[in-house]
Amino acid sequence: MGEYKIAVVAGDGIGPEITAEALKVLEVVGEKFGHKFIFDEVYAGGAAIDKFGEALPEESLNKCKCSDAVLLGAVGGPKWDNMEGSKRPERALLGIRENLGLYVNLRPAIMHKALADACPLKKEITGDSFDIMVVRELTGGIYFGERGYREGKYGNEAFDVETYSEYEIERIARFAFDAAMKRNKNLTSVDKANVLESSRLWRKIVNNVAEEYPEVTLTHMYVDNAAMQLVRNPRQFDVIVTSNMFGDILSDEASQITGSIGMLPSASMGKANPGMYEPIHGSAPDIAGENKANPIATILSVAMMMRYSFSLTKEAEAIEAAVTKVLDKGLRTPDIMSEGMTLVGTKEMGDAICAEF
């Protein structure tokens, strides 16, 4: 019997609703496979601001550090939009990533056959399904660079600086090549090397690492072309590796062409620290508390937790299979609803997935 401590950051908006369904699934997995999952409630984001006056209290960060994995729902919302940048709820997310050394973000974009009709692209473009893995650098680049205000040519101006070291690029590139080796051995590195000095270094280091992986086919692509190619022919991609900002944008685009951003999980990992698992969508405050949110992305994030943090492959596969079975039966939350399907709420979708065990 395995015992695992999970720091649960329910967060804001729909966060508490979707994490509640993921925890239900974890309880069922524990019963079926003989594991004990211990949940430690953690405040971060807007909820922490309201309760403690700061987005990431020291106690919350320590709980994350002492866990075996972190499950996060969502942070942020219009309630806190007028706060100073350094105090906004989103700083909690960046703070956890930075303090846990979570430098790689895995974002799978998989279109399930049952949801092919929900894809906004023509079927002749997507086929019955596609499977893309976006590997995003998570603790460097413009999101963590120097920023501020200064007097400029046209008066007061703001600036954010994109900075990458050889070390940061090399470790994310190596992770991406390793991921490609376990898949179809095709890697696309996305940059803007025709304009940005940081991208020119990125491309140089990626090419250096490529020499260690002769079996992997490496392609370089400018970010604007990559954005176009994702909607023109998503099936050409296997693994995509890119910088923090480009990865943030492209992974959201990749998620939308699967049919719904509410379907896609993510994993943030480092070398030795606990990984953090979260859906890639936001807090969706407009539907918070209405039992309308899709919990599948959070539940699939739990599957990634089983696979990457706990090495529980059978448990991960069981969760993924349960989700597929429910979709095949025609159950749909509002975001993926289509004619002839059965509309269910957040709780009902969670119950249906649990029932498949």
mmCIF file of C-alpha atoms in Angstrom:
data_model
loop_
_atom_site.group_PDB
_atom_site.id
_atom_site.type_symbol
_atom_site.label_atom_id
_atom_site.label_comp_id
_atom_site.label_asym_id
_atom_site.label_seq_id
_atom_site.Cartn_x
_atom_site.Cartn_y
_atom_site.Cartn_z
ATOM 1 C CA MET A 1 0.000 0.000 0.000
ATOM 2 C CA GLY A 2 1.347 3.397 -1.016
ATOM 3 C CA GLU A 3 0.773 6.528 1.058
ATOM 4 C CA TYR A 4 0.970 9.883 -0.679
ATOM 5 C CA LYS A 5 0.531 13.409 0.685
ATOM 6 C CA ILE A 6 -1.061 15.838 -1.747
ATOM 7 C CA ALA A 7 -1.187 19.597 -1.200
ATOM 8 C CA VAL A 8 -4.556 20.721 -2.571
ATOM 9 C CA VAL A 9 -4.774 24.321 -3.751
ATOM 10 C CA ALA A 10 -8.445 24.656 -4.679
ATOM 11 C CA GLY A 11 -7.982 28.353 -5.420
ATOM 12 C CA ASP A 12 -10.569 30.661 -6.948
ATOM 13 C CA GLY A 13 -13.602 30.650 -9.229
ATOM 14 C CA ILE A 14 -14.407 27.112 -10.348
ATOM 15 C CA GLY A 15 -11.236 25.818 -8.667
ATOM 16 C CA PRO A 16 -12.959 24.387 -5.576
ATOM 17 C CA GLU A 17 -15.600 22.613 -7.696
ATOM 18 C CA ILE A 18 -13.261 20.890 -10.108
ATOM 19 C CA THR A 19 -10.711 19.898 -7.453
ATOM 20 C CA ALA A 20 -13.530 18.357 -5.396
ATOM 21 C CA GLU A 21 -14.322 16.008 -8.298
ATOM 22 C CA ALA A 22 -10.642 15.149 -8.766
ATOM 23 C CA LEU A 23 -10.362 14.269 -5.073
ATOM 24 C CA LYS A 24 -13.387 11.976 -5.426
ATOM 25 C CA VAL A 25 -11.578 10.144 -8.200
ATOM 26 C CA LEU A 26 -8.438 9.893 -6.082
ATOM 27 C CA GLU A 27 -10.435 8.341 -3.251
ATOM 28 C CA VAL A 28 -11.818 5.709 -5.623
ATOM 29 C CA VAL A 29 -8.353 5.018 -7.064
ATOM 30 C CA GLY A 30 -7.020 4.592 -3.539
ATOM 31 C CA GLU A 31 -9.738 2.068 -2.693
ATOM 32 C CA LYS A 32 -9.305 0.110 -5.916
ATOM 33 C CA PHE A 33 -5.505 -0.057 -5.948
ATOM 34 C CA GLY A 34 -4.777 -0.072 -2.219
ATOM 35 C CA HIS A 35 -3.269 3.394 -1.768
ATOM 36 C CA LYS A 36 -3.839 6.090 0.802
ATOM 37 C CA PHE A 37 -3.985 9.677 -0.394
ATOM 38 C CA ILE A 38 -3.694 12.328 2.319
ATOM 39 C CA PHE A 39 -5.053 15.743 1.330
ATOM 40 C CA ASP A 40 -3.614 18.919 2.843
ATOM 41 C CA GLU A 41 -5.673 22.061 2.180
ATOM 42 C CA VAL A 42 -3.559 24.984 0.984
ATOM 43 C CA TYR A 43 -4.587 28.603 0.464
ATOM 44 C CA ALA A 44 -3.099 30.464 -2.509
ATOM 45 C CA GLY A 45 -4.224 33.055 -5.030
ATOM 46 C CA GLY A 46 -7.273 35.216 -4.426
ATOM 47 C CA ALA A 47 -8.554 32.976 -1.643
ATOM 48 C CA ALA A 48 -5.292 33.531 0.241
ATOM 49 C CA ILE A 49 -5.427 37.275 -0.366
ATOM 50 C CA ASP A 50 -8.901 37.405 1.154
ATOM 51 C CA LYS A 51 -7.927 35.269 4.141
ATOM 52 C CA PHE A 52 -4.316 36.266 4.818
ATOM 53 C CA GLY A 53 -3.697 39.425 2.805
ATOM 54 C CA GLU A 54 -1.146 37.846 0.414
ATOM 55 C CA ALA A 55 -1.318 35.529 -2.581
ATOM 56 C CA LEU A 56 1.208 32.961 -1.334
ATOM 57 C CA PRO A 57 1.666 32.858 2.453
ATOM 58 C CA GLU A 58 4.815 31.200 3.753
ATOM 59 C CA GLU A 59 2.749 28.470 5.400
ATOM 60 C CA SER A 60 1.114 27.609 2.084
ATOM 61 C CA LEU A 61 4.459 27.410 0.312
ATOM 62 C CA ASN A 62 5.882 25.179 3.056
ATOM 63 C CA LYS A 63 2.912 22.824 2.762
ATOM 64 C CA CYS A 64 3.588 22.515 -0.957
ATOM 65 C CA LYS A 65 7.273 21.835 -0.351
ATOM 66 C CA CYS A 66 6.463 19.106 2.198
ATOM 67 C CA SER A 67 4.008 17.281 -0.054
ATOM 68 C CA ASP A 68 4.555 14.472 -2.557
ATOM 69 C CA ALA A 69 2.617 16.422 -5.192
ATOM 70 C CA VAL A 70 0.531 19.575 -5.555
ATOM 71 C CA LEU A 71 -2.953 19.653 -7.095
ATOM 72 C CA LEU A 72 -4.098 23.120 -8.145
ATOM 73 C CA GLY A 73 -7.540 24.172 -9.367
ATOM 74 C CA ALA A 74 -7.300 27.751 -10.614
ATOM 75 C CA VAL A 75 -6.288 31.186 -9.332
ATOM 76 C CA GLY A 76 -7.393 34.702 -10.163
ATOM 77 C CA GLY A 77 -10.530 36.550 -11.142
ATOM 78 C CA PRO A 78 -11.930 40.042 -11.748
ATOM 79 C CA LYS A 79 -12.266 40.641 -8.010
ATOM 80 C CA TRP A 80 -8.500 41.126 -7.799
ATOM 81 C CA ASP A 81 -7.841 42.629 -11.261
ATOM 82 C CA ASN A 82 -7.044 46.100 -9.943
ATOM 83 C CA MET A 83 -4.329 44.949 -7.573
ATOM 84 C CA GLU A 84 -0.672 45.819 -8.128
ATOM 85 C CA GLY A 85 1.044 43.281 -10.392
ATOM 86 C CA SER A 86 3.325 41.880 -7.694
ATOM 87 C CA LYS A 87 0.360 41.231 -5.387
ATOM 88 C CA ARG A 88 -2.118 39.696 -7.829
ATOM 89 C CA PRO A 89 -3.374 36.112 -7.323
ATOM 90 C CA GLU A 90 -1.366 34.875 -10.333
ATOM 91 C CA ARG A 91 1.865 35.657 -8.487
ATOM 92 C CA ALA A 92 1.075 32.679 -6.246
ATOM 93 C CA LEU A 93 1.264 30.377 -9.241
ATOM 94 C CA LEU A 94 4.584 31.842 -10.357
ATOM 95 C CA GLY A 95 5.855 31.705 -6.779
ATOM 96 C CA ILE A 96 5.078 28.013 -6.379
ATOM 97 C CA ARG A 97 6.735 27.195 -9.692
ATOM 98 C CA GLU A 98 9.851 29.194 -8.842
ATOM 99 C CA ASN A 99 10.238 27.982 -5.247
ATOM 100 C CA LEU A 100 9.674 24.324 -6.150
ATOM 101 C CA GLY A 101 12.029 24.554 -9.125
ATOM 102 C CA LEU A 102 9.326 23.460 -11.567
ATOM 103 C CA TYR A 103 11.115 24.366 -14.769
ATOM 104 C CA VAL A 104 9.188 22.159 -17.213
ATOM 105 C CA ASN A 105 5.494 22.263 -18.015
ATOM 106 C CA LEU A 106 3.955 19.332 -19.894
ATOM 107 C CA ARG A 107 0.726 20.141 -21.702
ATOM 108 C CA PRO A 108 -0.754 17.280 -23.737
ATOM 109 C CA ALA A 109 -3.276 18.340 -26.386
ATOM 110 C CA ILE A 110 -5.253 15.231 -27.261
ATOM 111 C CA MET A 111 -8.439 15.202 -29.297
ATOM 112 C CA HIS A 112 -10.621 12.297 -28.192
ATOM 113 C CA LYS A 113 -12.463 10.513 -30.996
ATOM 114 C CA ALA A 114 -15.728 11.006 -29.105
ATOM 115 C CA LEU A 115 -15.193 14.783 -29.250
ATOM 116 C CA ALA A 116 -14.156 15.053 -32.890
ATOM 117 C CA ASP A 117 -17.335 16.995 -33.699
ATOM 118 C CA ALA A 118 -16.473 19.587 -31.033
ATOM 119 C CA CYS A 119 -13.224 20.485 -32.789
ATOM 120 C CA PRO A 120 -13.564 23.820 -34.628
ATOM 121 C CA LEU A 121 -11.361 22.542 -37.465
ATOM 122 C CA LYS A 122 -12.543 20.525 -40.458
ATOM 123 C CA LYS A 123 -12.305 16.770 -40.054
ATOM 124 C CA GLU A 124 -10.121 16.461 -43.160
ATOM 125 C CA ILE A 125 -7.550 18.554 -41.272
ATOM 126 C CA THR A 126 -7.673 16.803 -37.902
ATOM 127 C CA GLY A 127 -8.696 13.251 -38.812
ATOM 128 C CA ASP A 128 -10.355 11.274 -36.018
ATOM 129 C CA SER A 129 -7.816 12.360 -33.433
ATOM 130 C CA PHE A 130 -4.416 13.886 -32.786
ATOM 131 C CA ASP A 131 -1.955 13.827 -29.904
ATOM 132 C CA ILE A 132 0.485 16.690 -29.291
ATOM 133 C CA MET A 133 2.758 17.184 -26.292
ATOM 134 C CA VAL A 134 3.824 20.778 -25.605
ATOM 135 C CA VAL A 135 6.950 21.064 -23.449
ATOM 136 C CA ARG A 136 7.063 24.611 -22.096
ATOM 137 C CA GLU A 137 9.966 26.163 -20.185
ATOM 138 C CA LEU A 138 8.408 27.422 -16.973
ATOM 139 C CA THR A 139 10.769 29.381 -14.719
ATOM 140 C CA GLY A 140 12.707 31.608 -17.126
ATOM 141 C CA GLY A 141 12.065 34.036 -19.939
ATOM 142 C CA ILE A 142 10.040 37.220 -19.937
ATOM 143 C CA TYR A 143 7.734 36.167 -17.075
ATOM 144 C CA PHE A 144 10.677 36.104 -14.671
ATOM 145 C CA GLY A 145 12.895 38.756 -16.237
ATOM 146 C CA GLU A 146 13.589 42.314 -15.190
ATOM 147 C CA ARG A 147 10.531 44.563 -15.359
ATOM 148 C CA GLY A 148 9.507 48.053 -14.437
ATOM 149 C CA TYR A 149 8.763 51.585 -15.606
ATOM 150 C CA ARG A 150 11.051 54.256 -16.965
ATOM 151 C CA GLU A 151 11.052 57.512 -18.863
ATOM 152 C CA GLY A 152 11.167 56.768 -22.569
ATOM 153 C CA LYS A 153 11.074 58.491 -25.933
ATOM 154 C CA TYR A 154 7.349 59.125 -25.700
ATOM 155 C CA GLY A 155 7.065 59.606 -21.949
ATOM 156 C CA ASN A 156 6.589 57.012 -19.229
ATOM 157 C CA GLU A 157 6.892 53.441 -20.526
ATOM 158 C CA ALA A 158 6.795 49.890 -19.144
ATOM 159 C CA PHE A 159 9.297 47.139 -19.934
ATOM 160 C CA ASP A 160 9.659 43.379 -19.484
ATOM 161 C CA VAL A 161 12.947 41.671 -20.337
ATOM 162 C CA GLU A 162 13.300 38.231 -21.956
ATOM 163 C CA THR A 163 16.359 36.452 -20.550
ATOM 164 C CA TYR A 164 17.540 32.851 -20.957
ATOM 165 C CA SER A 165 20.787 31.188 -19.914
ATOM 166 C CA GLU A 166 22.443 28.309 -21.729
ATOM 167 C CA TYR A 167 21.743 26.120 -18.694
ATOM 168 C CA GLU A 168 18.007 26.854 -18.698
ATOM 169 C CA ILE A 169 17.694 26.107 -22.407
ATOM 170 C CA GLU A 170 19.782 22.952 -22.249
ATOM 171 C CA ARG A 171 17.780 21.320 -19.452
ATOM 172 C CA ILE A 172 14.381 21.975 -21.078
ATOM 173 C CA ALA A 173 15.703 20.836 -24.461
ATOM 174 C CA ARG A 174 17.022 17.598 -22.985
ATOM 175 C CA PHE A 175 13.675 16.944 -21.297
ATOM 176 C CA ALA A 176 11.897 17.494 -24.631
ATOM 177 C CA PHE A 177 14.227 15.168 -26.515
ATOM 178 C CA ASP A 178 13.685 12.488 -23.866
ATOM 179 C CA ALA A 179 9.920 12.937 -24.247
ATOM 180 C CA ALA A 180 10.204 12.636 -28.027
ATOM 181 C CA MET A 181 12.195 9.398 -27.656
ATOM 182 C CA LYS A 182 9.218 7.878 -25.797
ATOM 183 C CA ARG A 183 6.762 8.978 -28.493
ATOM 184 C CA ASN A 184 7.208 9.295 -32.274
ATOM 185 C CA LYS A 185 10.743 10.751 -32.161
ATOM 186 C CA ASN A 186 9.761 14.048 -33.764
ATOM 187 C CA LEU A 187 10.564 17.327 -32.014
ATOM 188 C CA THR A 188 9.638 20.842 -33.117
ATOM 189 C CA SER A 189 11.515 23.669 -31.405
ATOM 190 C CA VAL A 190 9.627 26.971 -31.589
ATOM 191 C CA ASP A 191 11.398 30.336 -31.330
ATOM 192 C CA LYS A 192 11.695 33.745 -32.978
ATOM 193 C CA ALA A 193 15.352 33.512 -33.948
ATOM 194 C CA ASN A 194 14.939 35.896 -36.886
ATOM 195 C CA VAL A 195 14.257 38.744 -34.429
ATOM 196 C CA LEU A 196 15.187 37.883 -30.828
ATOM 197 C CA GLU A 197 18.707 37.369 -29.495
ATOM 198 C CA SER A 198 17.337 35.077 -26.765
ATOM 199 C CA SER A 199 15.804 32.898 -29.492
ATOM 200 C CA ARG A 200 19.077 32.731 -31.391
ATOM 201 C CA LEU A 201 20.741 31.338 -28.265
ATOM 202 C CA TRP A 202 17.750 29.011 -27.804
ATOM 203 C CA ARG A 203 18.197 27.560 -31.298
ATOM 204 C CA LYS A 204 21.955 27.175 -30.871
ATOM 205 C CA ILE A 205 21.632 25.228 -27.608
ATOM 206 C CA VAL A 206 18.788 23.046 -28.922
ATOM 207 C CA ASN A 207 20.968 22.120 -31.903
ATOM 208 C CA ASN A 208 23.817 21.218 -29.557
ATOM 209 C CA VAL A 209 21.597 18.924 -27.494
ATOM 210 C CA ALA A 210 20.211 17.361 -30.686
ATOM 211 C CA GLU A 211 23.615 15.825 -31.368
ATOM 212 C CA GLU A 212 23.012 13.513 -28.392
ATOM 213 C CA TYR A 213 19.705 12.284 -29.887
ATOM 214 C CA PRO A 214 20.406 11.154 -33.487
ATOM 215 C CA GLU A 215 17.150 9.143 -33.571
ATOM 216 C CA VAL A 216 14.998 12.245 -33.056
ATOM 217 C CA THR A 217 14.037 14.362 -36.061
ATOM 218 C CA LEU A 218 14.405 18.013 -35.053
ATOM 219 C CA THR A 219 12.558 20.833 -36.830
ATOM 220 C CA HIS A 220 12.873 24.545 -36.032
ATOM 221 C CA MET A 221 9.832 26.762 -36.515
ATOM 222 C CA TYR A 222 9.182 30.455 -35.911
ATOM 223 C CA VAL A 223 6.394 31.047 -33.394
ATOM 224 C CA ASP A 224 4.113 32.858 -35.848
ATOM 225 C CA ASN A 225 4.388 29.957 -38.312
ATOM 226 C CA ALA A 226 3.828 27.448 -35.500
ATOM 227 C CA ALA A 227 0.604 29.236 -34.559
ATOM 228 C CA MET A 228 -0.588 28.953 -38.156
ATOM 229 C CA GLN A 229 0.502 25.345 -38.572
ATOM 230 C CA LEU A 230 -1.411 24.251 -35.445
ATOM 231 C CA VAL A 231 -4.678 25.152 -37.158
ATOM 232 C CA ARG A 232 -3.535 24.195 -40.660
ATOM 233 C CA ASN A 233 -2.225 20.724 -39.873
ATOM 234 C CA PRO A 234 -2.011 19.800 -36.165
ATOM 235 C CA ARG A 235 -1.226 16.167 -36.984
ATOM 236 C CA GLN A 236 2.266 17.155 -38.165
ATOM 237 C CA PHE A 237 3.305 17.783 -34.551
ATOM 238 C CA ASP A 238 4.498 15.219 -32.030
ATOM 239 C CA VAL A 239 6.448 17.108 -29.328
ATOM 240 C CA ILE A 240 6.799 20.903 -29.279
ATOM 241 C CA VAL A 241 9.418 22.585 -27.070
ATOM 242 C CA THR A 242 9.428 26.321 -26.569
ATOM 243 C CA SER A 243 9.954 29.220 -24.177
ATOM 244 C CA ASN A 244 7.744 30.321 -21.316
ATOM 245 C CA MET A 245 5.676 32.961 -23.113
ATOM 246 C CA PHE A 246 5.462 31.186 -26.474
ATOM 247 C CA GLY A 247 4.514 27.964 -24.688
ATOM 248 C CA ASP A 248 1.802 29.725 -22.719
ATOM 249 C CA ILE A 249 0.180 30.988 -25.920
ATOM 250 C CA LEU A 250 0.671 27.959 -28.173
ATOM 251 C CA SER A 251 -0.498 25.412 -25.604
ATOM 252 C CA ASP A 252 -3.746 27.338 -25.160
ATOM 253 C CA GLU A 253 -4.202 27.383 -28.929
ATOM 254 C CA ALA A 254 -3.483 23.659 -29.099
ATOM 255 C CA SER A 255 -6.023 23.049 -26.359
ATOM 256 C CA GLN A 256 -8.785 24.915 -28.159
ATOM 257 C CA ILE A 257 -8.469 22.873 -31.339
ATOM 258 C CA THR A 258 -9.104 19.717 -29.317
ATOM 259 C CA GLY A 259 -12.673 20.897 -28.771
ATOM 260 C CA SER A 260 -12.519 22.448 -25.310
ATOM 261 C CA ILE A 261 -9.939 23.999 -23.047
ATOM 262 C CA GLY A 262 -11.795 22.250 -20.219
ATOM 263 C CA MET A 263 -10.433 18.885 -21.354
ATOM 264 C CA LEU A 264 -6.712 19.407 -21.031
ATOM 265 C CA PRO A 265 -4.435 18.718 -18.046
ATOM 266 C CA SER A 266 -0.888 19.795 -17.310
ATOM 267 C CA ALA A 267 2.084 18.776 -15.205
ATOM 268 C CA SER A 268 4.811 21.077 -13.896
ATOM 269 C CA MET A 269 7.980 19.336 -12.790
ATOM 270 C CA GLY A 270 11.543 19.841 -11.652
ATOM 271 C CA LYS A 271 14.322 17.442 -10.743
ATOM 272 C CA ALA A 272 13.601 16.410 -7.157
ATOM 273 C CA ASN A 273 10.808 18.603 -5.829
ATOM 274 C CA PRO A 274 7.120 17.641 -5.826
ATOM 275 C CA GLY A 275 5.376 18.197 -9.145
ATOM 276 C CA MET A 276 2.328 20.427 -9.542
ATOM 277 C CA TYR A 277 -0.704 19.314 -11.530
ATOM 278 C CA GLU A 278 -3.434 21.597 -12.803
ATOM 279 C CA PRO A 279 -5.943 22.092 -15.623
ATOM 280 C CA ILE A 280 -4.753 24.645 -18.141
ATOM 281 C CA HIS A 281 -7.987 26.645 -18.145
ATOM 282 C CA GLY A 282 -8.597 29.628 -15.888
ATOM 283 C CA SER A 283 -10.880 30.240 -12.931
ATOM 284 C CA ALA A 284 -13.993 30.952 -15.086
ATOM 285 C CA PRO A 285 -15.677 33.151 -12.446
ATOM 286 C CA ASP A 286 -18.736 33.601 -14.687
ATOM 287 C CA ILE A 287 -19.824 29.996 -14.036
ATOM 288 C CA ALA A 288 -18.367 29.505 -10.550
ATOM 289 C CA GLY A 289 -20.784 27.780 -8.190
ATOM 290 C CA GLU A 290 -23.224 26.856 -10.966
ATOM 291 C CA ASN A 291 -22.240 23.175 -11.406
ATOM 292 C CA LYS A 292 -21.348 23.874 -15.049
ATOM 293 C CA ALA A 293 -17.535 23.557 -15.056
ATOM 294 C CA ASN A 294 -15.874 20.637 -16.795
ATOM 295 C CA PRO A 295 -13.795 18.691 -14.219
ATOM 296 C CA ILE A 296 -12.146 16.382 -16.769
ATOM 297 C CA ALA A 297 -8.978 18.472 -17.196
ATOM 298 C CA THR A 298 -8.402 18.363 -13.435
ATOM 299 C CA ILE A 299 -9.150 14.636 -13.281
ATOM 300 C CA LEU A 300 -6.723 13.988 -16.138
ATOM 301 C CA SER A 301 -4.165 16.125 -14.282
ATOM 302 C CA VAL A 302 -4.516 13.613 -11.436
ATOM 303 C CA ALA A 303 -3.740 10.863 -13.969
ATOM 304 C CA MET A 304 -0.545 12.732 -14.873
ATOM 305 C CA MET A 305 0.251 12.945 -11.154
ATOM 306 C CA MET A 306 -0.059 9.169 -10.873
ATOM 307 C CA ARG A 307 2.256 8.673 -13.835
ATOM 308 C CA TYR A 308 4.948 11.302 -13.282
ATOM 309 C CA SER A 309 5.155 11.865 -9.503
ATOM 310 C CA PHE A 310 4.168 8.454 -8.147
ATOM 311 C CA SER A 311 5.115 6.106 -11.056
ATOM 312 C CA LEU A 312 1.655 4.513 -10.802
ATOM 313 C CA THR A 313 1.133 3.733 -14.482
ATOM 314 C CA LYS A 314 -1.827 1.359 -14.072
ATOM 315 C CA GLU A 315 -3.647 3.891 -11.933
ATOM 316 C CA ALA A 316 -3.038 6.624 -14.514
ATOM 317 C CA GLU A 317 -4.299 4.409 -17.316
ATOM 318 C CA ALA A 318 -7.395 3.487 -15.287
ATOM 319 C CA ILE A 319 -8.306 7.155 -14.819
ATOM 320 C CA GLU A 320 -7.790 7.929 -18.496
ATOM 321 C CA ALA A 321 -9.831 4.881 -19.513
ATOM 322 C CA ALA A 322 -12.679 5.923 -17.202
ATOM 323 C CA VAL A 323 -12.778 9.376 -18.812
ATOM 324 C CA THR A 324 -12.822 7.852 -22.300
ATOM 325 C CA LYS A 325 -15.672 5.488 -21.378
ATOM 326 C CA VAL A 326 -17.798 8.319 -20.014
ATOM 327 C CA LEU A 327 -17.249 10.384 -23.155
ATOM 328 C CA ASP A 328 -18.027 7.377 -25.343
ATOM 329 C CA LYS A 329 -21.341 7.023 -23.476
ATOM 330 C CA GLY A 330 -22.248 10.548 -24.538
ATOM 331 C CA LEU A 331 -22.048 12.430 -21.239
ATOM 332 C CA ARG A 332 -21.135 16.073 -21.741
ATOM 333 C CA THR A 333 -20.671 19.186 -19.618
ATOM 334 C CA PRO A 334 -21.905 22.428 -21.262
ATOM 335 C CA ASP A 335 -18.545 23.313 -22.836
ATOM 336 C CA ILE A 336 -18.440 20.088 -24.890
ATOM 337 C CA MET A 337 -22.189 19.572 -25.364
ATOM 338 C CA SER A 338 -23.470 18.669 -28.828
ATOM 339 C CA GLU A 339 -26.704 17.422 -30.325
ATOM 340 C CA GLY A 340 -27.719 13.940 -29.223
ATOM 341 C CA MET A 341 -25.479 13.909 -26.153
ATOM 342 C CA THR A 342 -26.502 13.939 -22.465
ATOM 343 C CA LEU A 343 -25.907 17.194 -20.590
ATOM 344 C CA VAL A 344 -24.507 16.765 -17.061
ATOM 345 C CA GLY A 345 -23.055 19.056 -14.418
ATOM 346 C CA THR A 346 -19.665 19.147 -12.723
ATOM 347 C CA LYS A 347 -20.645 16.788 -9.903
ATOM 348 C CA GLU A 348 -22.484 14.375 -12.182
ATOM 349 C CA MET A 349 -19.483 14.114 -14.500
ATOM 350 C CA GLY A 350 -17.234 13.366 -11.546
ATOM 351 C CA ASP A 351 -19.667 10.733 -10.265
ATOM 352 C CA ALA A 352 -19.894 9.097 -13.696
ATOM 353 C CA ILE A 353 -16.095 8.835 -13.971
ATOM 354 C CA CYS A 354 -15.875 7.360 -10.471
ATOM 355 C CA ALA A 355 -18.569 4.833 -11.376
ATOM 356 C CA GLU A 356 -16.416 3.450 -14.195
ATOM 357 C CA PHE A 357 -14.022 2.030 -11.592
#
